[in-house]
Every structure is written in structure tokens, then in C-alpha cells.
Amino acid sequence: MSRSAAPNAELPAIRSLLFVPGNREDRIRKALASEADAVVLDLESATPTGELEGARAICRRVIAERALDEGTRRPAVFVRVAEARSPEQARDLEAVVAAGLTGILLPQVMLPGDVIATDEALTRCEAVAGVALGRTRIMPLVESASAVRMAFEIASASPRVAYMGGATSRGGDLARSIGFRFSAEGRETLFLRSKVLVDVRAAGIPNPLSGLWGRVD
């Protein structure tokens, strides 16, 4: 586990987070030209398994370009990688950990150990890539009843965790895990979002996020 992470003052604040498939370079470049605070290159659910290798190469190229342009501050670049228990995660991290990467989104977090294992994997990749140890941030995704229950422990599992919140999107994993029906008003997720927000703040996380909106129109 990393002993330290970059000071919180260096972290970009995120109000808007735009997801884009990792295998669509045209959409990635369009997203990077947007006014979003951060862009997520998605190697998990948005990229077909058969296109992962090509998607990793695209993400690596884009991130390398961002590292070369030191004046580029916005949007911050994240990658949604495979879950901690998947053999694909190591391949994802090896491909994308570089100076131009702000952090990763960690899906399907069940227990604090998932964050700890990913922290250790990031440390190994940073050492190989020549990136300052602890620089790459982790955003754990709250996508199950277990993650809601353990939100404080998950948020506290690594000093790399700087962003976290309730992933309360329409038809998402959390909705299936708990069984609620999504509404635009959000009354069915108010407790979930509030509980996770309190846990995230109690853990000292500087940038909480409260969920996803899947309708791009």
C-alpha cells in the first residue's frame, strides 16, 4: 500500500464527469475538447471485450499526449479499469499509468481490500512508468449494497482515494443490487447518496460525487 499521495491542493475539483468508450478515439478527442471538468476513458462496461487491446493502445496514446502538454489542465483524465478481482485490471493499469493520467475509476468495489489491492498494483505500475509514487488517484465506485454499507472503510482504505460517491444511475449495478426504481427526482436514492456522502466526508475525501446521469440529451 502507498504510504502517501499527492497533496490534496494539487487535485482538480470535479463537478462534471464525462464518460466515453475507450475504443472510440474520435469520441475521446471530442470529449477532451469539451468543457467537462474530467473525462473518463472507459475500458470496462463501454468497451467490448474483443476490442480491449486496441482500446488500451488508444488510451495510452491519448494519455501520453496529455503528459507532453504541460499547460493542459482541463479536463482531467481518468480511466475506468477492470475490477480488482479481474485479471484484466493488471493489463489495464500497465497500459494507462503515465504522467498524463489523473486517476482511475475502480468498479465493483465490495470491500476495502479491493482498494488496497489496486493501490498496490498502481504502485508497481508507477515504478515501472517513472511516475511519482502515489500520484495516480483512485475513485472507488459505489455499485452494490455492500459498498454502501462499507463506504467509510472503502474511502479510508488508501490515501490515493480523493474522489468517491454514490453511483446512483438509472438501471445501474446499485439499482440491481438493492432493487430500487430510478426516478429523476431521486427520492429513492436520497438515503443512499446521503449515507455515502457522510461516510466520504468523514473519511476526509476532498471531492465527493453523487451519482451519474445517463441521458446525454
PDB file of C-alpha atoms in Angstrom, residues 20-24 28 41-56 59 80 92:
ATOM      1  CA  VAL A  20     -16.544   7.935 -23.296  1.00  0.00           C
ATOM      2  CA  PRO A  21     -15.797   4.428 -24.660  1.00  0.00           C
ATOM      3  CA  GLY A  22     -12.089   3.633 -24.583  1.00  0.00           C
ATOM      4  CA  ASN A  23     -12.201   2.132 -28.073  1.00  0.00           C
ATOM      5  CA  ARG A  24     -13.586   5.269 -29.749  1.00  0.00           C
ATOM      6  CA  ILE A  28     -12.374  10.640 -26.813  1.00  0.00           C
ATOM      7  CA  LEU A  41     -11.934   6.716 -20.821  1.00  0.00           C
ATOM      8  CA  ASP A  42     -13.993   3.603 -20.179  1.00  0.00           C
ATOM      9  CA  LEU A  43     -12.216   0.257 -20.530  1.00  0.00           C
ATOM     10  CA  GLU A  44     -14.853  -1.584 -18.524  1.00  0.00           C
ATOM     11  CA  SER A  45     -18.521  -1.674 -19.494  1.00  0.00           C
ATOM     12  CA  ALA A  46     -18.345   0.586 -22.562  1.00  0.00           C
ATOM     13  CA  THR A  47     -15.628  -1.340 -24.439  1.00  0.00           C
ATOM     14  CA  PRO A  48     -16.332  -4.766 -25.998  1.00  0.00           C
ATOM     15  CA  THR A  49     -14.010  -7.472 -24.663  1.00  0.00           C
ATOM     16  CA  GLY A  50     -12.685  -8.223 -28.138  1.00  0.00           C
ATOM     17  CA  GLU A  51     -11.570  -4.608 -28.573  1.00  0.00           C
ATOM     18  CA  LEU A  52      -9.763  -4.172 -25.258  1.00  0.00           C
ATOM     19  CA  GLU A  53      -6.225  -4.366 -26.600  1.00  0.00           C
ATOM     20  CA  GLY A  54      -6.904  -1.734 -29.220  1.00  0.00           C
ATOM     21  CA  ALA A  55      -8.702   0.426 -26.665  1.00  0.00           C
ATOM     22  CA  ARG A  56      -5.757   0.223 -24.277  1.00  0.00           C
ATOM     23  CA  CYS A  59      -5.930   5.327 -24.148  1.00  0.00           C
ATOM     24  CA  ARG A  80     -12.328   3.169 -15.706  1.00  0.00           C
ATOM     25  CA  ASP A  92      -5.404  -2.009 -17.981  1.00  0.00           C
TER      26      ASP A  92
END
